[in-house]
The first five atom37 places (N, CA, C, CB, O) and aatype in JSON, in Angstrom:
{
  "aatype": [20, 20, 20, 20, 20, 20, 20, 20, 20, 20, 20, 20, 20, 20, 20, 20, 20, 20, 20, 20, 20, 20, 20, 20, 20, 20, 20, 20, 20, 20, 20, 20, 20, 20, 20, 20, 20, 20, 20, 20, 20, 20, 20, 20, 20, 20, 20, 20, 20, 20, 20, 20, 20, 20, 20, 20, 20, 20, 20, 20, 20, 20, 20, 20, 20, 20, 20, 20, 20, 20, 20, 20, 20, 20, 20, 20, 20, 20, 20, 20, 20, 20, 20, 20, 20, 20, 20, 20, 20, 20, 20, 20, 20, 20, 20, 20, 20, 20, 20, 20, 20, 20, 20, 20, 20, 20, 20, 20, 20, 20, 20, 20, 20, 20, 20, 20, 20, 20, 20, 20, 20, 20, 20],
  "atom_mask": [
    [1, 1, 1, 1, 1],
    [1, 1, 1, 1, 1],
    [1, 1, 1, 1, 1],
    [1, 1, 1, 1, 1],
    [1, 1, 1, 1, 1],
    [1, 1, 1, 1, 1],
    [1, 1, 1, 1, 1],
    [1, 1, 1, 1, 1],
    [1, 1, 1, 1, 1],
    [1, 1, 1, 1, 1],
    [1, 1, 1, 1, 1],
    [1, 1, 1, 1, 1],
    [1, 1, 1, 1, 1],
    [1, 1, 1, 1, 1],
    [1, 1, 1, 1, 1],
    [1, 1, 1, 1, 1],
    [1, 1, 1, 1, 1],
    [1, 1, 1, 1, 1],
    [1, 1, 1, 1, 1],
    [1, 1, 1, 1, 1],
    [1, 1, 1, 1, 1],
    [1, 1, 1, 1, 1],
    [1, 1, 1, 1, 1],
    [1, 1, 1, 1, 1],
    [1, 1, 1, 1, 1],
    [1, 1, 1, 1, 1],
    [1, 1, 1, 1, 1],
    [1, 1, 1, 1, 1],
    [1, 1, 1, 1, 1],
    [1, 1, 1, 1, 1],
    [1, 1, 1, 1, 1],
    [1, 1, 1, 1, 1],
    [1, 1, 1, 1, 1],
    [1, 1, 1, 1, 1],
    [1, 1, 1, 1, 1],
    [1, 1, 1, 1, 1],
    [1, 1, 1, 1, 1],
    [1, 1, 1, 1, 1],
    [1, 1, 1, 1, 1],
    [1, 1, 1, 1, 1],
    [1, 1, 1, 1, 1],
    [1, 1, 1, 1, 1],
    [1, 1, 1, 1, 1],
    [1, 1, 1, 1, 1],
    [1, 1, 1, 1, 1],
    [1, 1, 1, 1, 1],
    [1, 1, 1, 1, 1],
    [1, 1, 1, 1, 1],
    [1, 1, 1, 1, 1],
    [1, 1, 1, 1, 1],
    [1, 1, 1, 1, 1],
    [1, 1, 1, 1, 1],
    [1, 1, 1, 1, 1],
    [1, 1, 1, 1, 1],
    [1, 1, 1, 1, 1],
    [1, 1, 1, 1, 1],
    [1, 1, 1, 1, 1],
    [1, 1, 1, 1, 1],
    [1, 1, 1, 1, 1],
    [1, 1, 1, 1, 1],
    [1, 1, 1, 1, 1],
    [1, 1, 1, 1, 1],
    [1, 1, 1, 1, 1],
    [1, 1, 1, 1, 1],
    [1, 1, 1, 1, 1],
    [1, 1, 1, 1, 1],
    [1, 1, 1, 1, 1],
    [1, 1, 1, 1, 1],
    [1, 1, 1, 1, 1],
    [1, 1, 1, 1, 1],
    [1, 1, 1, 1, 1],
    [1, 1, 1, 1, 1],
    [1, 1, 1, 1, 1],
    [1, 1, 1, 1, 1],
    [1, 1, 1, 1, 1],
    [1, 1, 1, 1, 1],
    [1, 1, 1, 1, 1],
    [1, 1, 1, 1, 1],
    [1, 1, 1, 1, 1],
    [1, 1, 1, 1, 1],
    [1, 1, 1, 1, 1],
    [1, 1, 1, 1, 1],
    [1, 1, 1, 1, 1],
    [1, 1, 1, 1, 1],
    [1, 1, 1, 1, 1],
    [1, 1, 1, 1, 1],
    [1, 1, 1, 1, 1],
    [1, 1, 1, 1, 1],
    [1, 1, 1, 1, 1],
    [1, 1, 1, 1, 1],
    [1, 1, 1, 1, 1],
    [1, 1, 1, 1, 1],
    [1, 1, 1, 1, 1],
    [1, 1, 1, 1, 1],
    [1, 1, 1, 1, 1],
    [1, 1, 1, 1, 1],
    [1, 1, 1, 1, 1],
    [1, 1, 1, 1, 1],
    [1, 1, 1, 1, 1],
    [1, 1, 1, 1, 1],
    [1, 1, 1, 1, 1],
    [1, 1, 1, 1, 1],
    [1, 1, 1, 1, 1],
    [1, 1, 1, 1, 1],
    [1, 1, 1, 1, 1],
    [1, 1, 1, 1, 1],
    [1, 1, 1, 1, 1],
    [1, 1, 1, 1, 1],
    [1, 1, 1, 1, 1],
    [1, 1, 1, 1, 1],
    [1, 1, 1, 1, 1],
    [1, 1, 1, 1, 1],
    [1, 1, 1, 1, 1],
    [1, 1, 1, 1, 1],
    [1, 1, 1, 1, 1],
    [1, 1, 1, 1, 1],
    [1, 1, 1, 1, 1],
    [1, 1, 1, 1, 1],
    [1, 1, 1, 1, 1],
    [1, 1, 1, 1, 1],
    [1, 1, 1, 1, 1],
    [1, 1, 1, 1, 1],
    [1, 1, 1, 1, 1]
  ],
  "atom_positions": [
    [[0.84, -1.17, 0.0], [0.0, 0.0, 0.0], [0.89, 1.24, 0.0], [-0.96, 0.0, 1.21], [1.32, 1.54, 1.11]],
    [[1.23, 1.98, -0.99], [2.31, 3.19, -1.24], [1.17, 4.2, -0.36], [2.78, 3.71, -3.29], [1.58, 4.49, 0.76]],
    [[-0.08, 4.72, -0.7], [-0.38, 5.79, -0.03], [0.19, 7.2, -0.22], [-0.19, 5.43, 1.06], [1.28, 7.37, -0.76]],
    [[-0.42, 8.04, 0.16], [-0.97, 9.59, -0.44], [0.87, 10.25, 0.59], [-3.45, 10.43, 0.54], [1.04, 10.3, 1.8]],
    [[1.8, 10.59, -0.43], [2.69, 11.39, 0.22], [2.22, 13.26, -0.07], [4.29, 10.86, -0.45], [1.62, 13.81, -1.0]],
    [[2.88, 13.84, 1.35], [2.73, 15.58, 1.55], [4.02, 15.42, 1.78], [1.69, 16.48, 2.83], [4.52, 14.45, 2.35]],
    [[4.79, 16.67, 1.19], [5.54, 16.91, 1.45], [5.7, 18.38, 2.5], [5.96, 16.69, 0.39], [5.07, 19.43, 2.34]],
    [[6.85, 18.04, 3.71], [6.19, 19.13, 5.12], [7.26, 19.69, 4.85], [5.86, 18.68, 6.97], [7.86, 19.34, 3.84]],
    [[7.88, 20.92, 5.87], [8.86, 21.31, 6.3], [8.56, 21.61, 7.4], [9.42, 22.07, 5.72], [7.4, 21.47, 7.79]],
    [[9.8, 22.25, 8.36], [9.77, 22.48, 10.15], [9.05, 22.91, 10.49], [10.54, 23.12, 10.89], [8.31, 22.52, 11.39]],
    [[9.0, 24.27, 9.67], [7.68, 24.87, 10.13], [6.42, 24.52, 10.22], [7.48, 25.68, 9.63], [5.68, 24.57, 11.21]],
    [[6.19, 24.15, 9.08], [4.64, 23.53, 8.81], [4.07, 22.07, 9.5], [4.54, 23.26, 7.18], [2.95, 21.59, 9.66]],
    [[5.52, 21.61, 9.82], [5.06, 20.1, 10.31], [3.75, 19.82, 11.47], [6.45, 19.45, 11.04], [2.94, 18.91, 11.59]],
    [[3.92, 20.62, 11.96], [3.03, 20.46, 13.8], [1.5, 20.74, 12.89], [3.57, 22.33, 15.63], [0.52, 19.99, 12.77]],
    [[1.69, 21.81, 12.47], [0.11, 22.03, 11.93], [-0.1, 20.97, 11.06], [-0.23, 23.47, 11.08], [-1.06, 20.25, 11.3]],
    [[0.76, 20.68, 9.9], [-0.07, 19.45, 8.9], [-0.41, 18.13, 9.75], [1.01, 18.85, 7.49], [-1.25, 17.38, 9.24]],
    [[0.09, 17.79, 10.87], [-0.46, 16.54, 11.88], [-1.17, 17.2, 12.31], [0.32, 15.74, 12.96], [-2.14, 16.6, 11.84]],
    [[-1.81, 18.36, 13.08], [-2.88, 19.09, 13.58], [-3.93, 18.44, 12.34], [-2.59, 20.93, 13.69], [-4.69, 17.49, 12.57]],
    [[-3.86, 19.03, 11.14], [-4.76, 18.7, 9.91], [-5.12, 17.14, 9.91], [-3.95, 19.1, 8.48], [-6.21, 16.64, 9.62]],
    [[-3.78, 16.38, 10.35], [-4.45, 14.87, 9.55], [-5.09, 14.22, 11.12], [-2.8, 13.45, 8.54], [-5.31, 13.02, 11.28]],
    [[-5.34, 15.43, 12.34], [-5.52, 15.01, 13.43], [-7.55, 15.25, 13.32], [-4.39, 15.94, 14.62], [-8.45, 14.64, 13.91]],
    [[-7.59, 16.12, 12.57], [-8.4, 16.8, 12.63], [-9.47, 15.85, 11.67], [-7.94, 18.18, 12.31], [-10.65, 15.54, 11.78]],
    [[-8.67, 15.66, 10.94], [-9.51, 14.83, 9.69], [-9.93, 13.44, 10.08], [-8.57, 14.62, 8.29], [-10.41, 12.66, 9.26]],
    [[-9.78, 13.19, 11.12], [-9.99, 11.85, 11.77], [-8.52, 10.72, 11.26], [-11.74, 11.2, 11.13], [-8.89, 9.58, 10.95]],
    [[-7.54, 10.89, 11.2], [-6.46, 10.22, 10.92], [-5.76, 9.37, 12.22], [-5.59, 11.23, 10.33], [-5.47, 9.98, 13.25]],
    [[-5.57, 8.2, 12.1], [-4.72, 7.32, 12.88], [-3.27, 7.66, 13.01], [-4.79, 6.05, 12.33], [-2.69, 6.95, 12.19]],
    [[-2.34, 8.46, 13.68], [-1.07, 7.84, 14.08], [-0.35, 6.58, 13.94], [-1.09, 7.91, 15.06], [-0.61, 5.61, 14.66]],
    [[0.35, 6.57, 13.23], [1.06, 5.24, 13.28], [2.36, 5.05, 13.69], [1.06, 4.72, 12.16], [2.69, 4.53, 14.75]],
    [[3.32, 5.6, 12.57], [4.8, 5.68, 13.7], [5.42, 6.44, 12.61], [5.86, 3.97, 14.3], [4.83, 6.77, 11.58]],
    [[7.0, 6.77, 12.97], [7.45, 7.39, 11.98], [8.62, 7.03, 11.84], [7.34, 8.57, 12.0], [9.36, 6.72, 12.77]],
    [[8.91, 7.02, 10.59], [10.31, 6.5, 10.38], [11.14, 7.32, 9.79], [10.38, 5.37, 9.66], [10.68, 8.37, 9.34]],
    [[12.65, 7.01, 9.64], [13.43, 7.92, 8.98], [14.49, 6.79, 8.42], [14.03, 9.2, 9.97], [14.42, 5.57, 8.56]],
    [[15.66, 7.7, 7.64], [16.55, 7.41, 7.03], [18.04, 8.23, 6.45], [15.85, 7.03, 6.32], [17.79, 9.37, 6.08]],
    [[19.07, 7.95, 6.36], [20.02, 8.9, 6.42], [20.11, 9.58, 4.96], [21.36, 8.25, 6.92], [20.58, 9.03, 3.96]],
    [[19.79, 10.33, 5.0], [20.13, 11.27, 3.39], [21.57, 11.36, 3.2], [19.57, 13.07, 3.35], [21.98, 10.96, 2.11]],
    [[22.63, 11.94, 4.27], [23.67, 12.24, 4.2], [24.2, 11.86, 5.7], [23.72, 13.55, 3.67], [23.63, 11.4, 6.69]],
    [[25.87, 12.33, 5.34], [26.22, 11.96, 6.96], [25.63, 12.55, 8.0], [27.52, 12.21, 7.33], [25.65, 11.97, 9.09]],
    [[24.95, 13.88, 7.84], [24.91, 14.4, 8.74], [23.08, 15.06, 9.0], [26.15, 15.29, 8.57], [22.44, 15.58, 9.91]],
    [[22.88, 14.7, 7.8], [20.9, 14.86, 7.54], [20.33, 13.35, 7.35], [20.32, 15.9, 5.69], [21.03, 12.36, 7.1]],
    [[18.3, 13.38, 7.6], [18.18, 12.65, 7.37], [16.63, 12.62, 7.32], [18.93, 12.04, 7.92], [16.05, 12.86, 8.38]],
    [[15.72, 12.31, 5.96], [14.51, 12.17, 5.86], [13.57, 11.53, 7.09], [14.47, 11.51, 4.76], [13.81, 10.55, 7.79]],
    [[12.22, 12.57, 7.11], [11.48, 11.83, 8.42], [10.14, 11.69, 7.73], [11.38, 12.81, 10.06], [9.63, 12.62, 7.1]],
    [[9.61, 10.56, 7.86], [8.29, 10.25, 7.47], [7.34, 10.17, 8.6], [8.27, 9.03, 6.73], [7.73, 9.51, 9.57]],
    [[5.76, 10.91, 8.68], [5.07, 10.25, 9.21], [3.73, 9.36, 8.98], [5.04, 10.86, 9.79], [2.88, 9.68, 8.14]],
    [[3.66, 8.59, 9.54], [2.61, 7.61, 8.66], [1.55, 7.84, 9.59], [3.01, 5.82, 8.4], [1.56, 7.8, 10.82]],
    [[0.19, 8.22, 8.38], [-1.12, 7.96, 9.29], [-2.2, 6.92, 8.54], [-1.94, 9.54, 9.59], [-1.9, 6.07, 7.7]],
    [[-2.93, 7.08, 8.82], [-4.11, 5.6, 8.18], [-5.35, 6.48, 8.73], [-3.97, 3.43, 9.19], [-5.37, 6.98, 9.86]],
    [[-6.38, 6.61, 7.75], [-7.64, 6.59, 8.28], [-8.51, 5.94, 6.98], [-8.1, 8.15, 8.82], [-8.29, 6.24, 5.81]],
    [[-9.51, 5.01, 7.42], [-10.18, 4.01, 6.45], [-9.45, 3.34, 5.36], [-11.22, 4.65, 5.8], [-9.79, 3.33, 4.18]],
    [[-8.2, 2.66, 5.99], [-7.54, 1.85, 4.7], [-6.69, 2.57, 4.12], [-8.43, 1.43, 3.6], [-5.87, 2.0, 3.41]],
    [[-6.64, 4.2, 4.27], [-5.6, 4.83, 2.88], [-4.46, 5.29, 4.28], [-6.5, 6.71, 1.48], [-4.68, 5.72, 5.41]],
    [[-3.28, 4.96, 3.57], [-2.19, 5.24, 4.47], [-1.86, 7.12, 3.91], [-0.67, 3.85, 4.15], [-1.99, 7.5, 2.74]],
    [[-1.69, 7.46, 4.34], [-0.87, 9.28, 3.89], [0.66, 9.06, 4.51], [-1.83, 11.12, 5.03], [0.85, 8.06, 5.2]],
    [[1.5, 9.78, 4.31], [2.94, 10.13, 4.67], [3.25, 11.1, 5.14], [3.7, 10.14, 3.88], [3.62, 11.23, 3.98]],
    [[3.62, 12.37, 5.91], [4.22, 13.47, 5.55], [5.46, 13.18, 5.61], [3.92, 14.53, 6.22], [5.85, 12.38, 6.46]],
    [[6.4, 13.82, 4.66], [7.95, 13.75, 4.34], [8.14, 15.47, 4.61], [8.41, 13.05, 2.46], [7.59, 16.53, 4.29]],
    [[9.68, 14.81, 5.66], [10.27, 16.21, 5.62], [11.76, 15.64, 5.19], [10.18, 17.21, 7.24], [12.18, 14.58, 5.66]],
    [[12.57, 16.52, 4.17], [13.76, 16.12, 3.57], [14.91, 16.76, 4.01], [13.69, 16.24, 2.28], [15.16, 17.9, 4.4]],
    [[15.43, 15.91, 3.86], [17.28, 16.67, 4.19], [17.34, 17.12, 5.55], [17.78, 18.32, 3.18], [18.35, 17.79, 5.77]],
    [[16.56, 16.95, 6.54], [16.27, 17.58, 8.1], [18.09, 17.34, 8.41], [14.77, 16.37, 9.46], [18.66, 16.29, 8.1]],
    [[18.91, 18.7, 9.17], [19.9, 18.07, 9.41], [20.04, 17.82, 10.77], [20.85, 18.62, 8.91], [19.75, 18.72, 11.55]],
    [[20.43, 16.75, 11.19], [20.6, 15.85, 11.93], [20.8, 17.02, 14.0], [22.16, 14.82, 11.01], [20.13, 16.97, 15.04]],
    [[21.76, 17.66, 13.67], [22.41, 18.79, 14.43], [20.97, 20.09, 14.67], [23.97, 19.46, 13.28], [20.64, 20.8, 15.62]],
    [[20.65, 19.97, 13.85], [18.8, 20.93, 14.09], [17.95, 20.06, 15.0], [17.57, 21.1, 12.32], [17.79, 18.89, 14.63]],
    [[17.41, 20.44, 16.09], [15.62, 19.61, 17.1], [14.85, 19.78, 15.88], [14.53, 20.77, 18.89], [15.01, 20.57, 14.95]],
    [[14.16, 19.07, 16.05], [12.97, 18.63, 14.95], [11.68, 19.05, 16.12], [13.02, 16.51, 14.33], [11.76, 18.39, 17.15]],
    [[10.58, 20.02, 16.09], [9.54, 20.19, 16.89], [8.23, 18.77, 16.92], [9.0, 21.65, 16.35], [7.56, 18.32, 16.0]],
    [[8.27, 18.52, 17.93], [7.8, 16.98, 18.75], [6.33, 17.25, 18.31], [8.07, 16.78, 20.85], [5.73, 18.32, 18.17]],
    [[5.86, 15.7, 18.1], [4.15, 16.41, 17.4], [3.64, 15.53, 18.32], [3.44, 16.17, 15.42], [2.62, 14.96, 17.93]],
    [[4.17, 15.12, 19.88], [3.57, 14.43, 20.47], [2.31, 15.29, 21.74], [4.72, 13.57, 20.94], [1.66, 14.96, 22.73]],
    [[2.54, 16.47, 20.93], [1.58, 17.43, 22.09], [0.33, 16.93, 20.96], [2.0, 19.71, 22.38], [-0.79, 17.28, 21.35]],
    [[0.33, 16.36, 19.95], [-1.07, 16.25, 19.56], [-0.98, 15.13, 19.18], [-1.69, 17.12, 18.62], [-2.13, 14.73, 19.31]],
    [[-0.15, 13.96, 18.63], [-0.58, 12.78, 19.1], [0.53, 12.18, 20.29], [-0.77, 11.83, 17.8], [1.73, 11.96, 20.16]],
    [[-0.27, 12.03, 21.38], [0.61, 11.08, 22.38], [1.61, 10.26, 22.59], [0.2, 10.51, 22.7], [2.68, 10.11, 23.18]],
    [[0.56, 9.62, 21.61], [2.06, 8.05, 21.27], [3.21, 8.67, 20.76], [1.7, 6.6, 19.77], [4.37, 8.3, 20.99]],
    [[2.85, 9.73, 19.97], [4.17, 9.46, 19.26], [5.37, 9.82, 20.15], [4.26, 10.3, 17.92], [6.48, 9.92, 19.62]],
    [[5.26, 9.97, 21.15], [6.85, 10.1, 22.12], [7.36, 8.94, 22.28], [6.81, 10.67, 23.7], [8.44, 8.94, 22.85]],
    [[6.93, 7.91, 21.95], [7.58, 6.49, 21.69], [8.54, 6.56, 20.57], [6.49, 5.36, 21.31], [9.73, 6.24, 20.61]],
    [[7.9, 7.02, 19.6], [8.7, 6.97, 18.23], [9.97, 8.24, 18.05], [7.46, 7.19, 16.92], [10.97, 8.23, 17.34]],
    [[9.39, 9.4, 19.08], [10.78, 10.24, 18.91], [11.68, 10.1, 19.49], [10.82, 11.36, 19.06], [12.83, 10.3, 19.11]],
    [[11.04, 9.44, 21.29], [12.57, 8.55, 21.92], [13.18, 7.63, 20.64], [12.11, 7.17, 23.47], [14.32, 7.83, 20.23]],
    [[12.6, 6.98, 20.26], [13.57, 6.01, 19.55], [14.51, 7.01, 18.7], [12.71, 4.84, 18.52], [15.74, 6.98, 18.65]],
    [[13.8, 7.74, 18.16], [14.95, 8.41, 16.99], [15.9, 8.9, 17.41], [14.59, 9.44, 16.14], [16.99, 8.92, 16.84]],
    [[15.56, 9.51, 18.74], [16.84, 10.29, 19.26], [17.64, 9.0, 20.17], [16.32, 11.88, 20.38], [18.78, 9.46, 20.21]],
    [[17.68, 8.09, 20.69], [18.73, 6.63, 21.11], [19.0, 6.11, 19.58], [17.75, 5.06, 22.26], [20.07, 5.58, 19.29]],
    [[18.28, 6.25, 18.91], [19.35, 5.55, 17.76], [19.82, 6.69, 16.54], [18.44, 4.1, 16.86], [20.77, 6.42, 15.79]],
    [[19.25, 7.67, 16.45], [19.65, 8.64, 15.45], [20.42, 9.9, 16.03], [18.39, 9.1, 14.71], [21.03, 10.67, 15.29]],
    [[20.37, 10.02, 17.2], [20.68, 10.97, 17.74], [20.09, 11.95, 17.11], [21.83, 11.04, 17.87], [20.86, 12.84, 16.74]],
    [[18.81, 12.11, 16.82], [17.96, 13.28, 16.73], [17.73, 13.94, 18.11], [16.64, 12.89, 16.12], [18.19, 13.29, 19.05]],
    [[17.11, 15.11, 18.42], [16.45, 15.89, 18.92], [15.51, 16.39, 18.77], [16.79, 16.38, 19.05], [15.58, 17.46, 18.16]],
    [[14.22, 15.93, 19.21], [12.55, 17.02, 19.63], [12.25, 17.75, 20.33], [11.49, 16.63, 20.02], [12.21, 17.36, 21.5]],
    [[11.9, 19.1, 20.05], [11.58, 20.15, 21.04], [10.21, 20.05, 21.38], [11.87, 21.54, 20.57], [9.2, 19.75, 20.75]],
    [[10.4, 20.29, 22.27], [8.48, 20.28, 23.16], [8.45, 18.53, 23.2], [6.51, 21.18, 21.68], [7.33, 18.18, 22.85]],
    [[9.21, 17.48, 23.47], [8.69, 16.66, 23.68], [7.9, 16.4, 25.17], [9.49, 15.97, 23.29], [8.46, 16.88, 26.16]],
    [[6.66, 15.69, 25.34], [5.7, 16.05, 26.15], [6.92, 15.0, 27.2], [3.78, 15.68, 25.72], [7.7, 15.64, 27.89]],
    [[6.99, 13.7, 27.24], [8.13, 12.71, 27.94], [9.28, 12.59, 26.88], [7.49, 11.04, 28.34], [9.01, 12.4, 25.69]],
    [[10.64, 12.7, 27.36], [11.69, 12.8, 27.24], [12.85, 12.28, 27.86], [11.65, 13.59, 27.21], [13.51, 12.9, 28.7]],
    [[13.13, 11.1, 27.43], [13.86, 9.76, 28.11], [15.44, 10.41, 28.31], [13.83, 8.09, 26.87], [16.3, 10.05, 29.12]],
    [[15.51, 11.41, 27.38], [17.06, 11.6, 27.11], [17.83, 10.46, 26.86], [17.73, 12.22, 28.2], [18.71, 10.18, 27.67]],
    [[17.62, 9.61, 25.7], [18.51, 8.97, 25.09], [18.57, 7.37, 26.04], [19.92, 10.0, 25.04], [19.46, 6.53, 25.91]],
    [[17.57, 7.29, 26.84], [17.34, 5.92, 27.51], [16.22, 5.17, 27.53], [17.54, 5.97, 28.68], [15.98, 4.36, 28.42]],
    [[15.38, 5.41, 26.46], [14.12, 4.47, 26.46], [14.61, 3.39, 26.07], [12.92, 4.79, 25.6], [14.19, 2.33, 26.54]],
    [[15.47, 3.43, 25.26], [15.92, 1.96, 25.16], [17.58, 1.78, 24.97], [15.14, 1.28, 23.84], [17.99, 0.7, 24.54]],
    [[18.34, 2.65, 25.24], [19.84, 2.39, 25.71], [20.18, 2.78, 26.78], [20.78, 2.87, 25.01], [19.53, 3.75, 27.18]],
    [[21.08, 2.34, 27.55], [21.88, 2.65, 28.75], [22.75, 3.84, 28.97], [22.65, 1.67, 28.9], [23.5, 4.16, 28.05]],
    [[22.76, 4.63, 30.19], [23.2, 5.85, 30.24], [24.58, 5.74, 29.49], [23.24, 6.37, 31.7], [24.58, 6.51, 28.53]],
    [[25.71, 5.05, 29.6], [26.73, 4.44, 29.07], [27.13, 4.37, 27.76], [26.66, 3.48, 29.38], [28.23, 4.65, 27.28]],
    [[26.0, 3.9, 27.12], [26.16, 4.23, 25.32], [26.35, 5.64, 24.62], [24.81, 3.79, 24.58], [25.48, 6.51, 24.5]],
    [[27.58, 5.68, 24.21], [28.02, 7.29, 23.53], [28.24, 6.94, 22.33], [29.41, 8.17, 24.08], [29.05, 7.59, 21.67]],
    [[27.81, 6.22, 21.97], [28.04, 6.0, 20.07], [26.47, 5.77, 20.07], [29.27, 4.27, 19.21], [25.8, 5.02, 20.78]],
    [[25.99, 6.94, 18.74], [24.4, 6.89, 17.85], [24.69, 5.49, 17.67], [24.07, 7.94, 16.15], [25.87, 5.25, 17.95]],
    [[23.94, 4.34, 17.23], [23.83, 3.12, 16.99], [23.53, 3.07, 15.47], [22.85, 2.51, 17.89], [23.96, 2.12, 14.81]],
    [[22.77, 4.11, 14.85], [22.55, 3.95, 13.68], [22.97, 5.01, 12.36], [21.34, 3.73, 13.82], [22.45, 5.07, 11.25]],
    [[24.34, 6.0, 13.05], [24.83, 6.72, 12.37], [26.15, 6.89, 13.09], [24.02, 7.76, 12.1], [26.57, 7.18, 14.21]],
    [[26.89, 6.37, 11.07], [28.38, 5.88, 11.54], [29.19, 7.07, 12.24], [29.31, 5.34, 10.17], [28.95, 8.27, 12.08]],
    [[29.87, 6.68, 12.79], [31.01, 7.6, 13.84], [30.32, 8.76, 14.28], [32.52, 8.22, 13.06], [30.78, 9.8, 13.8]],
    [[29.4, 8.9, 14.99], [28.55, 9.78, 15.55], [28.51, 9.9, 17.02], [27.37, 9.5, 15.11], [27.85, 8.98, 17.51]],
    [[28.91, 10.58, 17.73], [29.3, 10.36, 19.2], [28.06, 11.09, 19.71], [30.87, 11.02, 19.74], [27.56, 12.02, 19.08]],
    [[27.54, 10.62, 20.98], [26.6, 11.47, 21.33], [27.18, 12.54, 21.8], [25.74, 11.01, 22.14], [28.28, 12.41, 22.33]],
    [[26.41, 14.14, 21.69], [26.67, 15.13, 22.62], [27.43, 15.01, 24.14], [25.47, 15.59, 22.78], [27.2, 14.17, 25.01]],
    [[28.18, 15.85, 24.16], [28.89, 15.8, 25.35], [29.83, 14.8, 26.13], [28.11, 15.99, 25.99], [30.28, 14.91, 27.27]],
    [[30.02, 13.66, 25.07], [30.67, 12.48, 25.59], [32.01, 12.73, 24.92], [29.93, 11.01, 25.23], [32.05, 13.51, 23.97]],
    [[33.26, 12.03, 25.4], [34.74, 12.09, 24.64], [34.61, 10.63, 23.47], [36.34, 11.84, 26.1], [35.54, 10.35, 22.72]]
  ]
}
């Protein structure tokens, strides 16, 4: 099922999930991928009656917070902890905010899923 892609940017992102919140749309999760060493595409997936939608934001660089859309859907602070323990992303306004331990150990200073990437503040 490919489904209906929007293409977002930073700004616009919070409101176009406001829109697909509004429209009766399901949350699902969001994924990403590395564009470059240091950027990296973020998708979010919603579903309402069978049709999946996307919003794509491109080239996001990695070193920029990405604004958290979990003040309007909930769950999704599941899915931005993850990005930030394995992508070393950053969300602003996230509503819960594990800091990099929902699912790694205070101990881990290497991103897991972007090569030679040290976390902030570690040697």
């Amino acid at each position: 099922m490919k489904g209906n892609e929007i293409s977002v940017t930073r700004d616009n992102l919070v409101s176009e999930v406001m829109n697909m919140k509004n429209e009766g749309c399901r949350f699902v999760t969001i994924s990403t991928a590395l564009t470059a060493e240091d950027a990296v595409d973020v998708l979010y997936h919603f579903e309402k009656d069978f049709e999946v939608t996307h919003l794509r934001l491109s080239d996001h660089p990695l070193a920029e917070a990405m604004p958290s859309i979990s003040g309007v859907y909930f769950g999704a602070l599941l899915a931005e902890n993850e990005l930030q323990d394995l992508f070393g992303m950053k969300f602003s306004g996230l509503v819960l905010d594990f800091n990099r331990t929902l699912y790694l150990e205070e101990e881990v200073t290497v991103v897991p899923l972007v090569n030679n990437c040290k976390v902030a503040g570690t040697n």
